XYZ file of C-alpha atoms in Angstrom:
715
model
C -18.626 -2.360 19.885
C -15.464 -0.690 21.057
C -12.469 -3.011 21.228
C -11.820 -4.037 24.878
C -8.334 -2.559 24.772
C -9.744 0.788 23.704
C -12.882 0.818 25.862
C -12.946 3.797 28.160
C -12.947 3.093 31.907
C -15.882 4.111 34.037
C -15.919 7.896 34.591
C -13.850 8.757 37.668
C -15.451 10.286 40.692
C -15.119 14.092 40.784
C -11.990 15.108 42.635
C -9.600 18.004 43.019
C -8.155 19.518 39.889
C -4.616 18.431 38.988
C -1.875 20.452 40.591
C -0.795 21.980 37.292
C -4.316 23.251 36.604
C -3.293 26.486 38.273
C -0.700 27.009 35.552
C -3.420 27.249 32.919
C -4.834 30.677 32.086
C -7.430 31.545 34.765
C -9.726 32.826 32.024
C -9.669 29.529 30.134
C -13.216 28.403 29.473
C -15.658 27.634 26.676
C -15.958 31.195 25.391
C -12.186 31.580 25.075
C -11.815 28.264 23.279
C -11.700 28.119 19.470
C -11.340 25.232 17.065
C -10.708 24.076 13.532
C -12.399 20.708 12.957
C -11.975 18.997 9.575
C -13.177 15.680 8.173
C -12.261 14.799 4.577
C -13.826 11.748 2.925
C -13.903 12.706 -0.773
C -11.003 13.829 -2.966
C -11.159 15.109 -6.536
C -7.932 13.303 -7.413
C -9.707 9.929 -7.675
C -12.547 7.922 -6.204
C -9.874 5.505 -5.002
C -8.857 8.106 -2.421
C -12.332 8.251 -0.894
C -12.790 6.745 2.553
C -15.703 6.526 4.945
C -15.330 7.749 8.520
C -13.452 11.090 8.792
C -16.562 13.282 8.390
C -18.333 11.331 11.114
C -15.266 11.539 13.348
C -15.197 15.315 12.871
C -18.867 15.551 13.857
C -18.232 13.370 16.925
C -15.480 15.712 18.063
C -17.648 18.754 17.343
C -20.467 17.120 19.340
C -18.177 16.821 22.388
C -16.787 20.323 21.976
C -20.182 22.039 21.659
C -21.917 19.655 24.077
C -20.054 18.792 27.300
C -17.355 21.266 26.280
C -19.973 24.051 25.972
C -17.919 25.870 23.321
C -20.134 28.268 21.308
C -20.705 27.213 17.730
C -19.477 30.639 16.606
C -16.027 29.717 17.932
C -15.833 26.552 15.825
C -14.834 26.387 12.164
C -16.085 23.102 10.697
C -14.766 21.857 7.339
C -16.526 18.795 5.932
C -16.344 16.927 2.629
C -18.439 13.809 3.277
C -19.020 10.871 0.963
C -22.766 10.892 1.590
C -25.306 13.647 1.427
C -24.553 15.904 4.454
C -28.208 15.614 5.476
C -27.670 11.900 6.049
C -24.974 12.521 8.661
C -25.818 12.397 12.350
C -26.298 16.034 13.382
C -28.156 15.127 16.565
C -26.918 16.452 19.865
C -26.357 19.880 21.346
C -27.819 23.011 19.732
C -24.315 24.136 18.796
C -23.939 21.179 16.443
C -27.181 22.102 14.714
C -25.800 25.604 14.183
C -22.658 24.169 12.589
C -24.864 22.302 10.130
C -25.669 25.686 8.576
C -22.154 27.135 8.691
C -19.765 24.326 7.737
C -17.643 24.705 4.604
C -16.048 22.190 2.193
C -12.640 20.955 3.302
C -10.692 22.642 0.493
C -7.148 23.950 0.723
C -8.324 27.549 0.461
C -10.845 27.131 3.263
C -8.326 25.385 5.509
C -5.730 28.126 5.032
C -8.313 30.891 5.436
C -9.564 29.452 8.724
C -6.170 28.611 10.176
C -4.066 31.534 8.984
C -6.613 34.368 8.655
C -9.763 33.913 10.723
C -8.716 32.160 13.932
C -5.571 34.285 14.572
C -7.866 37.329 14.738
C -9.872 35.777 17.567
C -9.076 36.486 21.202
C -8.784 33.136 22.959
C -6.746 31.027 25.354
C -7.038 27.602 23.732
C -6.986 26.459 20.091
C -8.124 22.970 19.139
C -7.139 21.530 15.765
C -8.803 18.219 14.882
C -8.216 16.709 11.420
C -9.383 13.347 10.074
C -8.555 12.091 6.582
C -5.492 11.046 4.623
C -2.003 12.057 5.684
C 1.410 11.894 3.999
C 4.976 12.788 4.946
C 7.111 14.808 2.549
C 10.891 14.534 2.159
C 11.428 16.715 5.254
C 9.059 14.505 7.310
C 6.436 17.253 7.410
C 2.843 16.089 7.646
C 0.779 17.015 4.595
C -2.994 16.695 4.903
C -4.634 16.446 1.434
C -7.768 18.523 0.971
C -10.952 17.711 -0.898
C -9.821 19.658 -3.980
C -6.609 17.634 -4.382
C -6.139 16.866 -8.090
C -3.588 14.886 -10.148
C -0.602 17.104 -10.797
C -1.435 19.293 -7.810
C -2.378 17.643 -4.534
C -3.767 20.640 -2.667
C -3.083 20.168 1.010
C -2.446 21.724 4.406
C 1.168 21.545 5.602
C 0.385 21.001 9.262
C 3.952 21.304 10.550
C 4.457 24.617 8.795
C 1.093 25.892 10.085
C 1.961 24.906 13.653
C 5.308 26.701 13.440
C 3.396 29.756 12.196
C 1.093 29.568 15.231
C 4.062 29.725 17.621
C 5.220 33.078 16.264
C 4.249 36.689 16.920
C 2.001 36.689 13.842
C -0.537 35.560 16.446
C -0.713 38.312 19.062
C 1.413 37.640 22.150
C -1.355 37.236 24.680
C -3.541 35.028 22.540
C -3.732 31.243 22.403
C -0.977 30.217 24.822
C -2.358 26.657 24.606
C -2.770 24.765 21.328
C -4.001 21.154 21.200
C -3.593 19.270 17.904
C -5.245 15.888 17.302
C -4.756 14.156 13.937
C -6.464 10.915 12.920
C -4.566 10.250 9.682
C -1.863 8.033 8.258
C 1.745 9.196 8.341
C 3.138 7.303 5.369
C 5.543 8.548 2.710
C 3.992 10.614 -0.047
C 3.569 8.801 -3.405
C 6.747 8.926 -5.467
C 4.845 9.097 -8.729
C 5.351 12.534 -10.290
C 1.682 12.686 -11.247
C 0.793 13.020 -7.550
C 2.613 16.298 -7.051
C 2.256 17.814 -3.579
C 4.617 20.660 -4.361
C 5.765 22.682 -1.352
C 3.813 24.802 1.107
C 5.615 26.895 3.718
C 3.549 29.539 5.459
C 6.526 31.386 6.907
C 6.105 33.086 10.276
C 7.518 35.737 12.545
C 9.541 35.610 15.766
C 8.866 32.719 18.132
C 6.793 33.670 21.186
C 8.169 32.063 24.385
C 5.677 30.200 26.535
C 3.321 29.078 23.804
C 2.709 25.386 24.312
C 1.531 22.921 21.721
C 0.225 19.468 22.560
C 0.276 17.204 19.524
C -1.079 13.683 19.380
C -1.092 11.733 16.106
C -2.974 8.499 15.494
C 0.156 6.755 14.218
C 3.903 6.980 14.071
C 5.952 7.821 11.007
C 5.523 5.175 8.332
C 2.352 3.776 9.895
C -1.224 3.801 8.631
C -4.088 4.868 10.913
C -6.800 2.230 11.135
C -10.283 3.158 9.971
C -13.415 1.039 10.286
C -15.207 1.933 7.034
C -18.232 -0.224 7.830
C -18.872 1.592 11.107
C -17.555 4.907 9.816
C -15.120 5.439 12.679
C -11.403 5.977 13.112
C -10.096 3.810 15.944
C -7.962 6.647 17.298
C -10.846 9.153 17.396
C -13.159 6.627 18.984
C -10.654 5.847 21.736
C -9.880 9.513 22.371
C -13.538 10.578 22.618
C -14.214 7.692 24.978
C -11.506 9.115 27.254
C -12.822 12.686 27.040
C -16.308 11.452 27.899
C -18.499 14.193 29.426
C -15.668 16.421 30.622
C -15.947 20.164 30.301
C -13.543 21.896 27.962
C -11.296 22.961 30.875
C -11.306 19.485 32.393
C -10.796 18.033 28.946
C -7.703 20.088 28.197
C -6.391 19.656 31.753
C -6.784 15.896 31.496
C -5.681 15.648 27.869
C -2.226 14.231 28.733
C -3.885 11.591 30.930
C -6.376 10.748 28.171
C -3.552 10.562 25.632
C -1.603 8.173 27.862
C -4.675 5.968 28.242
C -5.184 5.870 24.471
C -1.495 5.117 24.018
C -1.695 2.235 26.495
C -4.799 0.838 24.807
C -3.134 0.731 21.403
C 0.030 -0.609 23.022
C -1.922 -3.536 24.412
C -3.361 -4.210 20.945
C 0.143 -4.145 19.545
C 1.366 -6.420 22.307
C -1.261 -8.991 21.390
C -0.236 -8.800 17.748
C -3.569 -7.310 16.685
C -2.130 -4.165 15.147
C 1.037 -2.136 14.703
C -0.555 1.321 14.820
C 0.676 3.249 17.853
C -0.294 6.868 18.603
C 2.674 9.169 19.037
C 3.254 12.185 21.243
C 5.240 14.706 19.232
C 5.887 16.829 22.351
C 6.063 14.724 25.503
C 5.302 17.619 27.801
C 2.343 18.390 30.003
C 0.825 21.866 30.118
C 3.303 22.718 32.891
C 6.187 21.962 30.472
C 7.289 18.891 32.491
C 7.600 15.484 30.914
C 4.495 13.481 31.709
C 6.027 10.260 30.400
C 8.564 10.177 33.242
C 5.796 10.300 35.836
C 3.479 7.847 34.145
C 2.537 5.053 36.528
C 3.615 1.650 35.260
C 1.035 0.042 32.998
C 0.410 -3.635 32.468
C 3.454 -5.716 31.647
C 3.043 -6.870 28.067
C 4.380 -10.277 27.006
C 7.471 -10.019 24.890
C 8.936 -12.538 22.514
C 12.054 -14.424 23.438
C 15.084 -12.827 21.784
C 17.465 -14.876 19.721
C 20.586 -15.883 21.640
C 24.204 -15.668 20.490
C 24.268 -19.321 19.460
C 21.320 -18.688 17.177
C 22.959 -15.639 15.591
C 26.208 -17.526 15.058
C 24.291 -20.244 13.251
C 22.428 -17.762 11.058
C 25.693 -16.071 10.144
C 26.939 -19.342 8.693
C 23.630 -20.254 7.040
C 23.142 -16.880 5.345
C 26.741 -16.175 4.340
C 26.964 -15.506 0.605
C 23.228 -16.051 0.078
C 21.187 -13.607 -1.969
C 17.611 -12.919 -0.987
C 15.663 -15.936 -2.288
C 12.488 -15.545 -4.299
C 10.425 -16.445 -1.248
C 12.039 -13.859 1.088
C 8.998 -11.628 1.558
C 6.674 -14.615 1.709
C 8.801 -15.995 4.561
C 8.881 -12.576 6.256
C 5.080 -12.279 6.190
C 4.678 -15.893 7.322
C 6.748 -15.185 10.440
C 4.123 -12.733 11.689
C 1.231 -15.021 10.810
C 2.863 -17.958 12.579
C 3.367 -15.872 15.727
C -0.200 -14.551 15.651
C 0.840 -10.993 14.745
C -0.193 -8.499 12.105
C 2.327 -7.868 9.340
C 3.691 -4.301 9.620
C 2.212 -1.705 7.288
C 4.468 -0.829 4.370
C 5.499 -2.685 1.277
C 8.461 -4.954 0.839
C 11.257 -6.201 3.030
C 12.924 -4.004 5.652
C 16.454 -4.785 4.405
C 18.446 -6.163 1.467
C 20.149 -9.150 3.109
C 18.814 -12.210 4.892
C 20.739 -11.408 8.062
C 19.379 -7.855 8.220
C 15.829 -9.106 7.655
C 16.335 -11.555 10.526
C 17.640 -8.706 12.709
C 14.525 -6.641 11.956
C 12.320 -9.551 12.967
C 14.233 -10.044 16.218
C 13.670 -6.409 17.188
C 9.899 -6.804 16.991
C 7.577 -8.050 19.669
C 6.009 -11.376 18.922
C 2.574 -12.748 19.671
C 1.128 -13.992 22.925
C 3.122 -17.231 22.780
C 6.400 -15.295 22.866
C 7.696 -16.896 19.666
C 10.780 -15.177 18.188
C 9.764 -14.115 14.715
C 13.102 -15.226 13.266
C 12.302 -18.899 13.876
C 9.222 -19.240 11.606
C 11.078 -17.075 9.054
C 13.890 -19.630 8.848
C 11.350 -22.469 8.954
C 9.676 -21.066 5.829
C 13.027 -20.715 4.030
C 13.753 -24.365 4.821
C 10.405 -25.494 3.436
C 10.884 -23.646 0.141
C 14.499 -24.777 -0.231
C 13.306 -28.362 0.195
C 10.546 -27.953 -2.385
C 12.695 -26.107 -4.892
C 13.021 -22.330 -5.047
C 9.742 -20.863 -3.923
C 7.525 -23.512 -5.423
C 6.835 -21.518 -8.591
C 7.698 -22.887 -12.026
C 11.154 -21.842 -13.096
C 12.209 -20.940 -9.547
C 15.202 -23.226 -9.602
C 16.044 -26.678 -8.318
C 15.631 -27.713 -4.716
C 18.571 -27.214 -2.360
C 18.256 -30.188 0.017
C 21.570 -29.497 1.771
C 20.667 -25.927 2.695
C 17.109 -27.011 3.544
C 18.430 -29.611 5.972
C 20.780 -27.104 7.625
C 17.980 -24.575 8.028
C 15.637 -27.199 9.489
C 18.352 -28.310 11.922
C 18.808 -24.688 13.065
C 15.054 -24.398 13.727
C 15.002 -27.628 15.759
C 18.004 -26.558 17.819
C 16.550 -23.093 18.468
C 13.233 -24.560 19.610
C 14.938 -26.937 22.030
C 17.414 -24.373 23.331
C 14.854 -21.586 23.847
C 11.998 -23.897 24.895
C 9.697 -22.658 22.149
C 6.220 -23.969 21.281
C 5.579 -26.249 18.324
C 5.485 -24.594 14.911
C 2.765 -25.197 12.387
C 4.134 -25.853 8.879
C 4.111 -23.060 6.297
C 1.379 -23.264 3.667
C 2.231 -25.029 0.441
C 3.141 -22.761 -2.479
C 0.236 -21.652 -4.593
C -0.104 -23.848 -7.656
C -0.432 -22.388 -11.109
C -2.585 -23.726 -13.891
C -1.200 -25.014 -17.147
C 0.039 -22.551 -19.750
C 0.213 -22.661 -23.510
C 3.487 -21.182 -24.735
C 3.402 -19.935 -28.339
C 6.773 -19.106 -29.858
C 6.791 -17.031 -33.043
C 10.023 -16.512 -34.999
C 10.777 -15.002 -38.390
C 12.304 -17.514 -40.840
C 16.088 -17.489 -41.146
C 15.902 -17.207 -44.931
C 13.860 -13.979 -44.869
C 10.649 -15.530 -46.193
C 7.311 -14.003 -45.295
C 5.415 -15.539 -42.409
C 6.461 -17.081 -39.096
C 7.917 -20.285 -37.739
C 5.644 -21.406 -34.885
C 5.839 -23.852 -32.003
C 3.428 -24.426 -29.142
C 4.225 -26.066 -25.814
C 1.906 -27.107 -23.024
C 3.585 -25.994 -19.813
C 2.910 -27.635 -16.460
C 5.098 -29.850 -14.347
C 6.847 -30.710 -17.606
C 6.969 -28.928 -20.954
C 5.409 -30.824 -23.863
C 5.538 -29.795 -27.514
C 1.966 -29.949 -28.853
C 2.197 -28.320 -32.288
C 4.637 -26.796 -34.737
C 4.355 -25.326 -38.180
C 5.482 -27.397 -41.127
C 8.382 -26.554 -43.396
C 6.682 -23.452 -44.832
C 6.210 -20.316 -42.681
C 2.616 -19.439 -41.753
C 0.667 -16.232 -41.215
C -1.012 -15.032 -38.026
C -4.407 -16.294 -39.203
C -3.018 -19.823 -39.406
C -1.464 -19.386 -35.936
C -4.856 -18.355 -34.507
C -6.577 -21.336 -36.132
C -3.973 -23.741 -34.750
C -4.179 -22.132 -31.306
C -7.968 -22.475 -31.114
C -7.702 -26.098 -32.211
C -5.115 -26.874 -29.532
C -7.198 -25.186 -26.843
C -10.169 -27.326 -27.829
C -8.071 -30.504 -27.690
C -6.477 -29.599 -24.364
C -9.798 -28.719 -22.761
C -11.928 -31.493 -24.206
C -13.690 -33.826 -21.779
C -14.411 -37.247 -23.311
C -17.370 -37.640 -20.938
C -19.138 -34.569 -22.270
C -21.336 -34.549 -25.316
C -22.047 -31.253 -27.006
C -21.943 -27.785 -25.532
C -18.910 -26.585 -27.458
C -15.249 -26.513 -26.388
C -14.515 -25.713 -22.727
C -10.707 -25.223 -22.774
C -10.505 -25.950 -19.042
C -7.020 -27.383 -19.328
C -5.240 -24.037 -19.802
C -5.067 -20.956 -17.572
C -2.423 -18.821 -19.269
C -1.295 -18.172 -22.832
C 2.082 -16.529 -23.390
C 3.326 -15.370 -26.780
C 7.101 -15.239 -27.217
C 7.562 -12.870 -30.126
C 10.086 -10.671 -31.915
C 10.085 -7.000 -30.970
C 7.944 -6.020 -33.955
C 5.013 -8.164 -32.763
C 4.833 -6.959 -29.142
C 1.702 -4.916 -29.818
C -0.074 -7.549 -31.901
C -3.693 -7.965 -30.795
C -3.325 -11.532 -29.544
C -5.652 -10.878 -26.627
C -8.407 -9.791 -29.048
C -8.315 -12.933 -31.200
C -11.875 -14.374 -31.347
C -12.336 -17.793 -29.774
C -15.505 -19.921 -30.190
C -17.556 -19.936 -27.022
C -20.775 -21.843 -26.392
C -22.800 -21.982 -29.578
C -20.975 -22.086 -32.880
C -21.875 -18.474 -33.680
C -20.545 -16.930 -30.437
C -16.947 -15.876 -29.897
C -15.099 -14.181 -27.042
C -11.763 -12.335 -27.046
C -8.882 -14.597 -26.090
C -7.776 -12.172 -23.357
C -11.118 -12.309 -21.558
C -10.892 -16.104 -21.279
C -7.208 -16.519 -20.410
C -4.327 -14.629 -18.888
C -2.674 -13.504 -22.114
C 0.802 -11.959 -22.055
C 3.675 -11.314 -24.430
C 7.386 -11.770 -23.871
C 10.524 -10.936 -25.789
C 13.531 -12.687 -24.202
C 15.561 -12.944 -27.392
C 16.032 -9.151 -27.344
C 17.605 -9.328 -23.871
C 19.887 -12.351 -23.846
C 22.880 -10.787 -25.563
C 23.146 -7.341 -23.941
C 20.870 -6.849 -20.927
C 20.650 -10.349 -19.479
C 22.287 -9.265 -16.196
C 19.893 -6.358 -15.566
C 16.905 -8.480 -16.572
C 17.757 -11.302 -14.169
C 18.752 -9.094 -11.224
C 15.556 -7.039 -11.527
C 13.412 -10.179 -11.651
C 15.125 -11.673 -8.601
C 14.600 -8.430 -6.681
C 10.930 -8.389 -7.728
C 10.459 -11.956 -6.495
C 12.320 -11.407 -3.216
C 10.080 -8.431 -2.446
C 6.992 -10.375 -3.571
C 6.080 -7.456 -5.793
C 5.214 -5.293 -2.770
C 8.088 -2.824 -2.421
C 6.983 0.828 -2.852
C 9.532 1.311 -5.645
C 8.373 -1.721 -7.644
C 6.103 0.153 -10.047
C 6.791 3.270 -12.064
C 4.452 5.201 -14.334
C 6.165 6.527 -17.469
C 4.688 9.355 -19.538
C 5.748 10.937 -22.821
C 8.066 13.515 -21.247
C 10.200 10.760 -19.708
C 10.655 8.775 -22.937
C 14.129 9.915 -23.974
C 17.246 8.226 -25.323
C 18.454 7.656 -21.747
C 15.264 6.115 -20.322
C 16.569 2.559 -20.777
C 19.782 3.430 -18.934
C 17.829 4.953 -16.065
C 15.505 1.962 -15.821
C 18.450 -0.432 -15.717
C 20.537 1.520 -13.193
C 19.039 -0.354 -10.243
C 16.629 -3.256 -9.705
C 13.650 -0.925 -9.195
C 11.393 -0.412 -10.992
C 10.521 -3.959 -11.976
C 7.137 -3.040 -13.451
C 6.312 -0.077 -15.689
C 2.906 1.346 -16.522
C 3.129 3.104 -19.850
C 0.966 6.207 -20.109
C 2.433 7.218 -23.443
C 1.067 8.329 -26.772
C 1.202 6.035 -29.795
C 4.257 7.847 -31.169
C 6.262 7.291 -27.972
C 5.254 3.688 -27.316
C 7.936 2.037 -29.548
C 10.660 4.012 -27.785
C 9.150 3.034 -24.422
C 9.254 -0.652 -25.367
C 12.889 -0.367 -26.461
C 13.706 1.250 -23.116
C 11.945 -1.557 -21.225
C 14.088 -4.180 -22.945
C 17.292 -2.162 -22.579
C 16.617 -1.544 -18.893
C 15.843 -5.176 -18.142
C 12.301 -4.405 -16.931
C 10.459 -7.754 -16.919
C 6.860 -6.577 -16.397
C 4.947 -3.778 -18.100
C 1.411 -2.744 -19.009
C 0.533 -0.224 -21.675
C -2.362 0.658 -23.931
C -2.217 -0.483 -27.525
C -2.546 2.613 -29.652
C -1.249 4.891 -26.905
C -2.780 6.842 -24.062
C -3.281 6.296 -20.363
C -5.452 3.265 -19.536
C -8.871 4.625 -18.626
C -10.980 1.700 -17.498
C -13.619 2.395 -14.894
C -13.411 -1.025 -13.263
C -10.839 -1.607 -12.106
C -9.305 1.859 -12.335
C -5.760 1.947 -13.594
C -4.670 5.392 -12.475
C -6.053 5.873 -9.001
C -3.486 5.616 -6.216
C -4.165 3.041 -3.541
C -3.576 5.099 -0.424
C -4.968 2.826 2.249
C -3.020 0.128 4.066
C -1.754 -2.428 3.414
C -1.115 -1.356 -0.074
C 1.995 0.811 -0.584
C 0.891 4.368 -1.317
C 1.017 5.601 -4.868
C 0.498 2.321 -6.730
C -2.369 2.179 -9.252
C -5.425 0.274 -8.184
C -4.811 -2.476 -10.733
C -1.694 -3.365 -8.733
C -3.040 -2.817 -5.216
C -3.241 -6.024 -3.143
C -6.749 -6.784 -1.968
C -6.009 -9.762 0.189
C -3.016 -10.735 2.285
C 0.429 -12.169 1.659
C -1.038 -14.672 -0.811
C -2.125 -11.889 -3.151
C 1.036 -9.925 -4.017
C 0.489 -6.786 -6.023
C 2.544 -7.455 -9.139
C 2.257 -11.244 -9.217
C -1.527 -10.887 -9.285
C -1.238 -8.612 -12.321
C -1.950 -11.219 -15.063
C -5.249 -12.167 -13.433
C -6.185 -8.520 -12.896
C -5.412 -7.584 -16.477
C -7.717 -10.403 -17.566
C -10.449 -8.948 -15.353
C -9.832 -5.522 -16.876
C -10.115 -7.014 -20.355
C -13.362 -8.694 -19.401
C -14.691 -5.371 -18.150
C -13.636 -3.770 -21.450
C -15.184 -6.477 -23.615
C -18.629 -4.870 -23.488
C -17.282 -1.353 -24.090
C -15.290 -1.826 -27.276
C -17.789 0.095 -29.382
C -16.952 3.105 -27.205
C -13.201 2.641 -27.652
C -12.459 0.873 -24.386
C -8.853 0.219 -23.418
C -6.694 -2.317 -25.219
C -4.212 -3.441 -22.610
C -0.932 -5.195 -23.403
C 0.828 -7.147 -20.663
C 4.552 -7.875 -20.937
C 5.468 -10.701 -18.552
C 9.046 -11.884 -19.091
C 10.312 -14.236 -16.368
C 14.010 -14.948 -17.142
C 13.967 -18.069 -14.952
C 10.998 -19.608 -16.762
C 12.111 -20.017 -20.374
C 12.049 -22.714 -23.022
C 15.210 -23.413 -24.981
C 13.949 -25.269 -28.066
C 15.911 -27.135 -30.639
C 16.119 -25.288 -33.994
C 12.920 -25.239 -35.976
C 12.716 -27.418 -39.062
């Protein structure tokens, strides 16, 4: 069912044409109307780019154009790259749509350019429709790039829509042709991926002299930085559905004459959704002019008055200035930011990370936004969440620091005063921090006297750290470490009430190996562990979240970079678009460590390097203070099928350009990078049955500088 806010009103009774209808070309009609209609669902770059809906939206628009619009099929150029067999699409409707079934072409870059820059300019018409549904990205000049079906890694073939529209306003299209051009785009308008592997390049189609009087009407499904909503289950873009409901059964002349009215109605419908906190997508008029070149926004009759949140008063801002003075972003900053929207009944804005780098600026961003139906200022639940975490201690995670009861009390007092002063509704408490299971910390150190072997200690980590095993006076080899580890896991997971069935190891969730640099690529995750019957074993990394860490290499020289990067990662909850960087062989130089440490981002590196470059990559990670990294033991780009490691996650709410292994699948409780240990374990489980075929051997570096053990010297 169509959402009530987007449901089209009953068709109006026929009446006189709008006054500006006489300004349209008198010859305007179906036979002098031409169109490019494109729907792109599949992309060669990766299956992760595929989405269901755009091909069906394109057919819906073509059905209106060739049906009530009565435009001949010969005037329509249809480009389709559907997910399903084209024969399974709904081709029912007017005869013109059946004709297009035999003439459509794949939505490749070459076909798009041929249609738009070669074929259609040669036609003699009054009106050009351009309808495009699929992915959309903005380049550095804020131009909209529409990826085509033949987009590939290293070269994202695309249509530069802004450049094409400039071309269509010049004398390269004959002067008397196409004075009216209507452009409708159901696509995201988010920043293009920063990863160099997803290279869009540049596409400028040039043009001649501008022709006065040519008018373009452009309506995009979203504003810059916003994602367009798509209902994959129903195969429909919300923008297209709302627009077609407005066009209804109008003829092509009535449709283009009433297009500004229809666009305003769609805009109001999405505005009401936004006002109720059910979405932040808002269609945008690029040119706010009617076909008579007058602003139609000025004459728009007033729509419904939407409830707005109470704004923070001067007393509140004065109090925040004192509370936030000298405070860095705490580890829970993004968590508090996202909670503010949830508490007010709103949807968190699309886009990763915080909108600013200071607490006061984050609060200012929240105050500029409209709250939910209750009119709650978003700043108040934000401060409430900060107070809760300061009372509990840091952000509730191990190693997050001691509680700050004084600051917590001051924050809570500010919330109480703001509620009383602004007459705000009661606030529900923030959710408790997610708890983490116990961890087994294994510290391996070379002996001081240069003997062969390792000095080993194991701690059980939970609310308190407890030493559970250490090697005796003589150093031991890795085989002895594995034997001791398996024994400790059995002891920690044993249930006295059980009899038989083998060890369960339920007491431990994570195993972290603190090692010297030379052991970072040791196959700890592949150590066999007894499972079930005595003869069966499973790799350690498929049972537990196994990671390595190397803090001793950082303490002396790069401690500052390491700590500042980790704090930035935590404050952004691992969601900022710059958090993750993919590094390939060409980037592994003597200066890579300096570049990685120049600023807090990136905080996580995916190594797609060959075996020969991996040691230099690891040195650069430690020099640059990067706390989190994933690479493939033995070199090469990770190539698992499930989950994919290379495919960019281009759909909201995940920041564009991040690999699928890091893309959040849930909400604020499932941050991209902080979910990485669990996702690497799932990837290792998926690889466990493929090892005969050389499946990936992932290594996870997870080095939290605020969660360390400082042991007494080994015996």
